[in-house]
PDB file of C-alpha atoms in Angstrom:
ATOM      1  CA  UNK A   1       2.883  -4.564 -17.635  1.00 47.00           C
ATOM      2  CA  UNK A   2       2.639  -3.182 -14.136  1.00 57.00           C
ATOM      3  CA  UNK A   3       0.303  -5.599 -12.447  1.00 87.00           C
ATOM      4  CA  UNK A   4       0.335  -7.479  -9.707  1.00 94.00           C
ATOM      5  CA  UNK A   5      -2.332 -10.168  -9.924  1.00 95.00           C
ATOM      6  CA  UNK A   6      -3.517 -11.135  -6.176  1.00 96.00           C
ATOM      7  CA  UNK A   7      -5.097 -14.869  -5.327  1.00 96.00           C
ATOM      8  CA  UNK A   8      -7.369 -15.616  -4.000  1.00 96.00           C
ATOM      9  CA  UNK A   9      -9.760 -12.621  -2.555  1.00 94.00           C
ATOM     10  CA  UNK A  10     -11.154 -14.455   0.378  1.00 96.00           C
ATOM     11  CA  UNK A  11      -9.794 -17.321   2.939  1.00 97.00           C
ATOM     12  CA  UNK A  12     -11.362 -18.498   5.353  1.00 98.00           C
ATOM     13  CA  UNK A  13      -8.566 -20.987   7.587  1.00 97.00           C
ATOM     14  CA  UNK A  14      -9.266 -22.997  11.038  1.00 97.00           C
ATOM     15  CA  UNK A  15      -6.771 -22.272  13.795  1.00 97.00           C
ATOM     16  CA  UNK A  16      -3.848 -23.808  13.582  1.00 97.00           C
ATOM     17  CA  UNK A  17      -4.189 -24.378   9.386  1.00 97.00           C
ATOM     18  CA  UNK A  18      -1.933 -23.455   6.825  1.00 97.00           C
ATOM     19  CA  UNK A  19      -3.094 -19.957   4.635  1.00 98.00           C
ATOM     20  CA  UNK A  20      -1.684 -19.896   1.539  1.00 98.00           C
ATOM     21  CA  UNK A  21      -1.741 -16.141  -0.467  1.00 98.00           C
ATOM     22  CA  UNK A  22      -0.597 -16.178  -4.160  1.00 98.00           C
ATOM     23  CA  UNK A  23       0.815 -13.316  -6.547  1.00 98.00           C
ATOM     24  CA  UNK A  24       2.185 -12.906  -9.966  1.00 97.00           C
ATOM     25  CA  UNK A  25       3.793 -10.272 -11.729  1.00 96.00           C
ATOM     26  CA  UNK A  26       4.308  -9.416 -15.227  1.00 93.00           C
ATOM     27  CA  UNK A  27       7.648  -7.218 -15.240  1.00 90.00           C
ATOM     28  CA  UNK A  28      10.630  -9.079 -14.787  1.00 90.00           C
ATOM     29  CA  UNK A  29      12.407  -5.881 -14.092  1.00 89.00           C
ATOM     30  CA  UNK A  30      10.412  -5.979 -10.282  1.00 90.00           C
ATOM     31  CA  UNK A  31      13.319  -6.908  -8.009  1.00 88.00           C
ATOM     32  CA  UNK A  32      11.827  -6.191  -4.732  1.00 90.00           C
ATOM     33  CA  UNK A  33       8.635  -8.808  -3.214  1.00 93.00           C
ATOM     34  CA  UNK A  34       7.009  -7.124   0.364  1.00 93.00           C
ATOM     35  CA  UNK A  35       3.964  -8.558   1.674  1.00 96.00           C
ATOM     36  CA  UNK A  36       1.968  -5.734   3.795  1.00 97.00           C
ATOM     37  CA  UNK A  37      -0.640  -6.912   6.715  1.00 97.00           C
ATOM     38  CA  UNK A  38      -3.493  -4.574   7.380  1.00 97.00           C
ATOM     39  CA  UNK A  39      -5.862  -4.621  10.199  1.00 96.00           C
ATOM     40  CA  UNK A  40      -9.149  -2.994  10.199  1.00 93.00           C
ATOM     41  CA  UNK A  41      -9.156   1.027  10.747  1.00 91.00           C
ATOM     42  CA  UNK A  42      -5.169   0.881  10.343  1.00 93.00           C
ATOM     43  CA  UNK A  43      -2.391   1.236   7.428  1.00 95.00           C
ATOM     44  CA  UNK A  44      -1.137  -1.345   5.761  1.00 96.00           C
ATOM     45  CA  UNK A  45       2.335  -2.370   7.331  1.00 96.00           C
ATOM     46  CA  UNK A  46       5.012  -4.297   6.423  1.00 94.00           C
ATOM     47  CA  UNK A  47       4.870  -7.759   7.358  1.00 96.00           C
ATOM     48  CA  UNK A  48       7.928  -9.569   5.078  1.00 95.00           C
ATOM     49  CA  UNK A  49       9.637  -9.099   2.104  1.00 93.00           C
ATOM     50  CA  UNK A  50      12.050 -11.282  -0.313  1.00 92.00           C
ATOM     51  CA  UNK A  51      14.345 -10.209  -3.544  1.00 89.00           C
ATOM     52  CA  UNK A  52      15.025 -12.682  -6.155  1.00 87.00           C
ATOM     53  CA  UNK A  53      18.556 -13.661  -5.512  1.00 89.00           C
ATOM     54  CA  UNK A  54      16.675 -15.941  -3.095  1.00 91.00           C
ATOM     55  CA  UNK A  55      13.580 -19.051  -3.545  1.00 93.00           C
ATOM     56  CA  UNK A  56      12.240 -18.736  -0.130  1.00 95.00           C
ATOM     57  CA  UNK A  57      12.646 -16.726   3.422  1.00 95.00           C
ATOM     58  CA  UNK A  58      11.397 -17.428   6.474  1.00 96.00           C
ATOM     59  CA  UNK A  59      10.328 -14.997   9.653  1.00 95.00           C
ATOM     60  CA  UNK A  60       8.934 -16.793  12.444  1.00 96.00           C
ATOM     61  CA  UNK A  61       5.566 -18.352  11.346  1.00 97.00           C
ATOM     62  CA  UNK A  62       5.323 -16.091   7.975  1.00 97.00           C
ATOM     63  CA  UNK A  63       7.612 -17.847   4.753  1.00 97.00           C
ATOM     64  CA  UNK A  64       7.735 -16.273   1.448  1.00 96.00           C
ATOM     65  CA  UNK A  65       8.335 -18.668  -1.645  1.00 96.00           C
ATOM     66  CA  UNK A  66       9.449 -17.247  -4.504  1.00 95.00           C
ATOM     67  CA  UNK A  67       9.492 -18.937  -8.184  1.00 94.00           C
ATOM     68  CA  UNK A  68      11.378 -16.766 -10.339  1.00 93.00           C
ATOM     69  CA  UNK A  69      11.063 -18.587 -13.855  1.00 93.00           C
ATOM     70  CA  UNK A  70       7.365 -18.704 -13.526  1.00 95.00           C
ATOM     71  CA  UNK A  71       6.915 -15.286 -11.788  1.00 95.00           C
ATOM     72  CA  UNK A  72       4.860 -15.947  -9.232  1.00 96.00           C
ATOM     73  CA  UNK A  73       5.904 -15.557  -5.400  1.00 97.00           C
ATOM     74  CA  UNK A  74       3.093 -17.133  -2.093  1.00 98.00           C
ATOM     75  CA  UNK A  75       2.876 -16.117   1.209  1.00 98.00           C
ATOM     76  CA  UNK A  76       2.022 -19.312   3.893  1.00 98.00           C
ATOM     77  CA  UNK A  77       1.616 -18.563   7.294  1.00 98.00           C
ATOM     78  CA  UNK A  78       1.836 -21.838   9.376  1.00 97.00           C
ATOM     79  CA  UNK A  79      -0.524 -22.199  12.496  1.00 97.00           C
ATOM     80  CA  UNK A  80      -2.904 -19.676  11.496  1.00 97.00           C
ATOM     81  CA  UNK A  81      -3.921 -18.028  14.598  1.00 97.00           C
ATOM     82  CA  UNK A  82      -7.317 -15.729  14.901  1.00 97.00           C
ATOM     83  CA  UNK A  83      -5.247 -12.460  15.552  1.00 97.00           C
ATOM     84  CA  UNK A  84      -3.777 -13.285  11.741  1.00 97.00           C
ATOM     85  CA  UNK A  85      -6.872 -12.131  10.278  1.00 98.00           C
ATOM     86  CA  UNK A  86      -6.325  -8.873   8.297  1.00 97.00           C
ATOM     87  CA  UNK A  87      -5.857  -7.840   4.858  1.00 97.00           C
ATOM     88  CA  UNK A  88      -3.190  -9.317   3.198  1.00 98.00           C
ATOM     89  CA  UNK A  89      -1.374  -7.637   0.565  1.00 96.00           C
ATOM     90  CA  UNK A  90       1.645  -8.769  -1.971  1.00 96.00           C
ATOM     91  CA  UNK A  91       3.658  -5.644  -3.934  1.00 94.00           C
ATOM     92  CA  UNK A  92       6.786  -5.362  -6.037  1.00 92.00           C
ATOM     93  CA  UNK A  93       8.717  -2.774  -7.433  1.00 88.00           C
ATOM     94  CA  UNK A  94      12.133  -1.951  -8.866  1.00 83.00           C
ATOM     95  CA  UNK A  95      14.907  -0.807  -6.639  1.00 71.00           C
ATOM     96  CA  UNK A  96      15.657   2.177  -9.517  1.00 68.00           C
ATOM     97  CA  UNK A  97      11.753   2.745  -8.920  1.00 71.00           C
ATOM     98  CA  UNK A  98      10.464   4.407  -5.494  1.00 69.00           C
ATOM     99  CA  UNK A  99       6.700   3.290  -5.722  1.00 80.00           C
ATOM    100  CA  UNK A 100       5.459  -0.036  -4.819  1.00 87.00           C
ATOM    101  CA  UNK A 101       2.535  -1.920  -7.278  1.00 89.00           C
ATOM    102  CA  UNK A 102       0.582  -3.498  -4.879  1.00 92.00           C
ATOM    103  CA  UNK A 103      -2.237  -6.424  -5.370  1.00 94.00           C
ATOM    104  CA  UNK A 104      -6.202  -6.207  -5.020  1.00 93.00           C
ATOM    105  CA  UNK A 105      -5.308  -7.700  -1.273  1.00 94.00           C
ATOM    106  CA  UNK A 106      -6.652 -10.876   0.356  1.00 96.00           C
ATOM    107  CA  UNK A 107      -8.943 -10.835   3.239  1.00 96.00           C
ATOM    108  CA  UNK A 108      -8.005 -13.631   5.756  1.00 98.00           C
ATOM    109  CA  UNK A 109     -10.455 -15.213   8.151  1.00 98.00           C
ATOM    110  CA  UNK A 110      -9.006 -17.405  10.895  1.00 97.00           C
ATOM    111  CA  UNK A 111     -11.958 -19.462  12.589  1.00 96.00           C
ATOM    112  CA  UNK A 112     -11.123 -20.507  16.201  1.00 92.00           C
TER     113      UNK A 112
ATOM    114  CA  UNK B   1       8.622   8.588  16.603  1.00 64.00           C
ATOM    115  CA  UNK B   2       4.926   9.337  16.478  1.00 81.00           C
ATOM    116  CA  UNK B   3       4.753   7.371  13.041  1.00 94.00           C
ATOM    117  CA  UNK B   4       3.002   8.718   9.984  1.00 96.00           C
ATOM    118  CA  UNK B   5      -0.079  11.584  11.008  1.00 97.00           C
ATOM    119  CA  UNK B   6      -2.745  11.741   8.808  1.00 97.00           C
ATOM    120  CA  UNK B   7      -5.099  14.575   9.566  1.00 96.00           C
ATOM    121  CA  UNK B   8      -8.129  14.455   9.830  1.00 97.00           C
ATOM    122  CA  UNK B   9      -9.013  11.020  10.078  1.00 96.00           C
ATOM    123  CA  UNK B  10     -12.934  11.428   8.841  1.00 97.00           C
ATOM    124  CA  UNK B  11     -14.521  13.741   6.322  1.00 97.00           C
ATOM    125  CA  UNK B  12     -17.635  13.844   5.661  1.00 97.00           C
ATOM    126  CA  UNK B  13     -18.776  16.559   2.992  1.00 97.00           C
ATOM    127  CA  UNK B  14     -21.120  17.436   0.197  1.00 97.00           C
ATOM    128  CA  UNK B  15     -20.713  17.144  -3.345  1.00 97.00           C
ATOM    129  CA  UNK B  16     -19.166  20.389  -4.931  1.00 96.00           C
ATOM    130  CA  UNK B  17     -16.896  21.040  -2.040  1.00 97.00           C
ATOM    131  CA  UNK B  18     -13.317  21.314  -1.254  1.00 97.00           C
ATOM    132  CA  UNK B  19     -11.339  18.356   0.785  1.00 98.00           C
ATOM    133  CA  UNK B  20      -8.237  19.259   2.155  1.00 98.00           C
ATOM    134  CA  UNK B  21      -6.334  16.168   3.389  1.00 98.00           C
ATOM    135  CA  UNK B  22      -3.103  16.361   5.301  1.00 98.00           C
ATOM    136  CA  UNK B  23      -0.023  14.666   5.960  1.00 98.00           C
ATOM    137  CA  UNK B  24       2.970  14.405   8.339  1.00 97.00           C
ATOM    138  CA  UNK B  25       5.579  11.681   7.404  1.00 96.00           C
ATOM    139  CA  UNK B  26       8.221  10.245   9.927  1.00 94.00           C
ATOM    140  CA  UNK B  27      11.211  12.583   9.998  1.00 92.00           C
ATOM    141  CA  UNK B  28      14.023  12.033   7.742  1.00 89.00           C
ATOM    142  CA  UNK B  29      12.024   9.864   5.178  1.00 91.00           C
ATOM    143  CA  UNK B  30      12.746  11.605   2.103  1.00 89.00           C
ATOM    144  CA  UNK B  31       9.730   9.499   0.138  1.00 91.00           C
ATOM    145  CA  UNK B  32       6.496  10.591  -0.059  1.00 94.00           C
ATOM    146  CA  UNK B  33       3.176   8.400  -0.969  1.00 95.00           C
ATOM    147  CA  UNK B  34       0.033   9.334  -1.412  1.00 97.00           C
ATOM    148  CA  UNK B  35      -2.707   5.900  -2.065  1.00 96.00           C
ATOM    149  CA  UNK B  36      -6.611   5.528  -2.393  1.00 96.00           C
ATOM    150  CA  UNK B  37      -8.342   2.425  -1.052  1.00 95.00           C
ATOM    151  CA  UNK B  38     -11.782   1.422  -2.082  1.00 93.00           C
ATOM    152  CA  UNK B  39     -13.151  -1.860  -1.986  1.00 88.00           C
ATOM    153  CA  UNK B  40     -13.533  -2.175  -5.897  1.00 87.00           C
ATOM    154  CA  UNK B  41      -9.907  -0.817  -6.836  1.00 87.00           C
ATOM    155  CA  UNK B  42      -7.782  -1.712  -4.036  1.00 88.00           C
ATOM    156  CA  UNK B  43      -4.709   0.359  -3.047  1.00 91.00           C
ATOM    157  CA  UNK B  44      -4.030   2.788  -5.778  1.00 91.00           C
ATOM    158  CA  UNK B  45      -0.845   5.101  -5.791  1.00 92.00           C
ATOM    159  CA  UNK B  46      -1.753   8.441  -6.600  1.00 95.00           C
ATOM    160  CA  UNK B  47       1.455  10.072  -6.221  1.00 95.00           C
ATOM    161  CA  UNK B  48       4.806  10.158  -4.922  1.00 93.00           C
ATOM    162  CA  UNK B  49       7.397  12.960  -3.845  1.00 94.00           C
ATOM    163  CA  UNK B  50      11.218  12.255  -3.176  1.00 91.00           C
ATOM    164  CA  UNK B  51      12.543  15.602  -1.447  1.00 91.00           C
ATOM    165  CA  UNK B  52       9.725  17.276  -2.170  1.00 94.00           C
ATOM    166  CA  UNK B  53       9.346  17.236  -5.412  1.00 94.00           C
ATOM    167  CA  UNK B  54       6.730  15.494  -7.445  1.00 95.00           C
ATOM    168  CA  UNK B  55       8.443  12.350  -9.533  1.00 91.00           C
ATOM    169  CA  UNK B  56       4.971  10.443 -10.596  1.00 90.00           C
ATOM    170  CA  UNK B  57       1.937  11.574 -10.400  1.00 93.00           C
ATOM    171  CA  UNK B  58       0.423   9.588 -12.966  1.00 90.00           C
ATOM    172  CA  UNK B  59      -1.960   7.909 -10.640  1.00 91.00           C
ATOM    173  CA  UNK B  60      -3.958  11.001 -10.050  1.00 94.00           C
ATOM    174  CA  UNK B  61      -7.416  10.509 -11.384  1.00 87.00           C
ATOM    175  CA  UNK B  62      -7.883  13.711 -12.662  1.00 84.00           C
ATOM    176  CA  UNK B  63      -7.587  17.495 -12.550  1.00 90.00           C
ATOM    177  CA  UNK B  64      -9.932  17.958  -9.460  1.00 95.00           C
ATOM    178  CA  UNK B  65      -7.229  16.306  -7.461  1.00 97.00           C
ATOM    179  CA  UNK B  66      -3.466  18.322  -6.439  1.00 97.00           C
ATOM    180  CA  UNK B  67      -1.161  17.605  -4.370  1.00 97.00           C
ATOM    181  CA  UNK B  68       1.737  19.460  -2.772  1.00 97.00           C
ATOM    182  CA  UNK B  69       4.378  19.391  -1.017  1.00 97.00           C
ATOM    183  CA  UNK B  70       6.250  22.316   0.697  1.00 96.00           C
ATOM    184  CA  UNK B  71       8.716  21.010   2.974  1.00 94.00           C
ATOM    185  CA  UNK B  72       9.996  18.337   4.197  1.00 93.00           C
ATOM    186  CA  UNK B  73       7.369  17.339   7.351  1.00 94.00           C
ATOM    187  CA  UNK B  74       3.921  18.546   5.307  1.00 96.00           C
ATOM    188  CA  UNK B  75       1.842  17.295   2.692  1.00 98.00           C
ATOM    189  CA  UNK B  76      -1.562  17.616   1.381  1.00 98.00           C
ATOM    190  CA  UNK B  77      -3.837  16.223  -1.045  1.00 98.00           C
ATOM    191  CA  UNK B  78      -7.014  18.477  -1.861  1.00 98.00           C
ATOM    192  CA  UNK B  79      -9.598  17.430  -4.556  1.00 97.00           C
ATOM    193  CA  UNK B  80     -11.909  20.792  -5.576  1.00 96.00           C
ATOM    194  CA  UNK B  81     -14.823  20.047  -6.338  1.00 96.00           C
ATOM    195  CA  UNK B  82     -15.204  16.464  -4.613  1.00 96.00           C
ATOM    196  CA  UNK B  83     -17.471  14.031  -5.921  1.00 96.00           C
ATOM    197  CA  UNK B  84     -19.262  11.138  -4.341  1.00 96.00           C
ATOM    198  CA  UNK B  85     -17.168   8.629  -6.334  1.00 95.00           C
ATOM    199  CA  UNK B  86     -14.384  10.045  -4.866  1.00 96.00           C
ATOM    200  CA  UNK B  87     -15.377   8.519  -1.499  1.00 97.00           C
ATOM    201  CA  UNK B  88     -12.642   6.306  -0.047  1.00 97.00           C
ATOM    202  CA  UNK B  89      -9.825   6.078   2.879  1.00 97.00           C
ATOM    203  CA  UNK B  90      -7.194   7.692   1.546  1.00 98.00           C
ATOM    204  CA  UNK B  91      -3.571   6.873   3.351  1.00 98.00           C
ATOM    205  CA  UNK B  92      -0.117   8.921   3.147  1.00 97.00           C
ATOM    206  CA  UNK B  93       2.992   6.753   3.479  1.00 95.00           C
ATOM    207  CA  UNK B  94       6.883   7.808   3.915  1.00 93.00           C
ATOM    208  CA  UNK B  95       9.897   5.366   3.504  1.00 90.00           C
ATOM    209  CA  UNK B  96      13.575   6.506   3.177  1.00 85.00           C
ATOM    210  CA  UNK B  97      15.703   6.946   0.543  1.00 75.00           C
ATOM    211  CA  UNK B  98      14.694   4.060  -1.462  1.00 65.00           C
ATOM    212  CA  UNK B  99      17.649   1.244  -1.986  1.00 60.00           C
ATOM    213  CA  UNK B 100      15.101  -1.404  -2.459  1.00 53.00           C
ATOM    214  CA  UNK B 101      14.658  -3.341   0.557  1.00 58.00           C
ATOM    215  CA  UNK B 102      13.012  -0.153   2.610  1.00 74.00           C
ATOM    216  CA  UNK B 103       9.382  -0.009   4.220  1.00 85.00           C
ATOM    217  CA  UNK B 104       7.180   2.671   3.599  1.00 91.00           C
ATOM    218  CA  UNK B 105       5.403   3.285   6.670  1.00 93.00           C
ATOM    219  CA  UNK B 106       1.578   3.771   6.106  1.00 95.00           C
ATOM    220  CA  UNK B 107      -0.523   6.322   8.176  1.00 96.00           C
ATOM    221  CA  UNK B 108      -3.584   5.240   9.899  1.00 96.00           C
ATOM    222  CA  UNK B 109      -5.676   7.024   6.972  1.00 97.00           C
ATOM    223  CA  UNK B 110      -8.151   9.218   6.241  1.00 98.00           C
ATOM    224  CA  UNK B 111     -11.612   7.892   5.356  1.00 97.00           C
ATOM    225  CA  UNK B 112     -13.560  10.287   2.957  1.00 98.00           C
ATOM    226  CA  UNK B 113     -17.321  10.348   2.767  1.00 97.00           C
ATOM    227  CA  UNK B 114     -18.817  12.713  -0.003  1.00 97.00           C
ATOM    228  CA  UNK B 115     -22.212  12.715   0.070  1.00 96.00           C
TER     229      UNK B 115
END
């Protein structure tokens, strides 16, 4: 299977909360785990990405945890500001591979 | 570097006509993407390029779509004849040669209106 199964479709966070974005993934051959941000009107960019040699990494407020026996890897972004709210989107692929499979995307509200 | 350009950035046409969508990807990226957005299906890959040269296009819909590639700084996309279904932002992406831990870089997009 090729999917990437994206939880859940909507958050809506108070400033300064905790957002918590889940994905799993059927092919244990994916070996690469990005996480795109997209703001309204713009392209999806990359915001942080982890391999599986690894159960967790960390850039500034954004962590990626990664569970590889139950094939599921979260995005939490600590101290949800209002300027956080975009489209969120997880993706894997294989490095042998050059296309990503991205999921249905999560739309992130943060309330001031 | 100016980034990914996407050209144009609106369309608006009738049913039964040709779209012509264009691309520009960042210099030296030898990776090509073309995706579809729409609200119901998300971000769909229709097809990819590496120097050029098609390597999956298995995510084209169907025959009214084409896409092509002849060199390295030009793409399109054209769909003949478009349909209103077909209506949805449409983005081009480049990344470099991929080794598994490089970014495609997405274009602002091109939002499609068939009416």
């Amino acid at each position: 299977q090729q999917q990437v199964k994206q939880s859940p479709q909507s958050l809506i966070v108070q400033k300064g909360g905790i957002s918590i974005i889940n994905c799993a993934y059927e092919n244990t051959a994916f070996d690469y785990f990005p996480w795109y941000q997209q703001f309204p009107g713009k392209g999806p960019a990359l915001l942080i990405a982890i391999r599986p040699d690894v159960s967790e990494k960390k850039e500034g407020r954004f962590t990626i945890s990664f569970n590889k026996s139950a094939k599921q890897f979260s995005l939490h972004i600590m101290d949800s500001q209002p300027g956080d709210s975009a489209t969120y989107f997880c993706a894997a692929s294989r490095r042998s591979q050059g296309n990503l499979i991205f999921g249905k995307g999560t739309k992130l509200s943060v309330k001031p | 570097d100016a980034g990914v350009i996407q050209s144009p950035r609106h369309e608006v046409t009738e049913m039964g006509q040709e779209v012509t969508l264009r691309c520009k990807p960042i210099s030296g990226h030898d990776y090509l993407f073309w995706y579809r957005q729409t609200m119901m299906r998300g971000l769909e890959l229709l097809i990819y390029f590496n120097n050029n040269v098609p390597i999956d296009d298995s995510g084209m819909p169907e025959d009214r779509f084409s896409a092509k590639m002849p060199n390295a700084s030009f793409s399109t996309l054209k769909i003949q004849p478009s349909e209103p279904r077909d209506s949805a932002v449409y983005f081009c992406a480049s990344s470099l040669p991929w080794r598994g831990t490089d970014t495609q870089y997405f274009g602002p997009g091109t939002r499609l209106t068939v009416l």
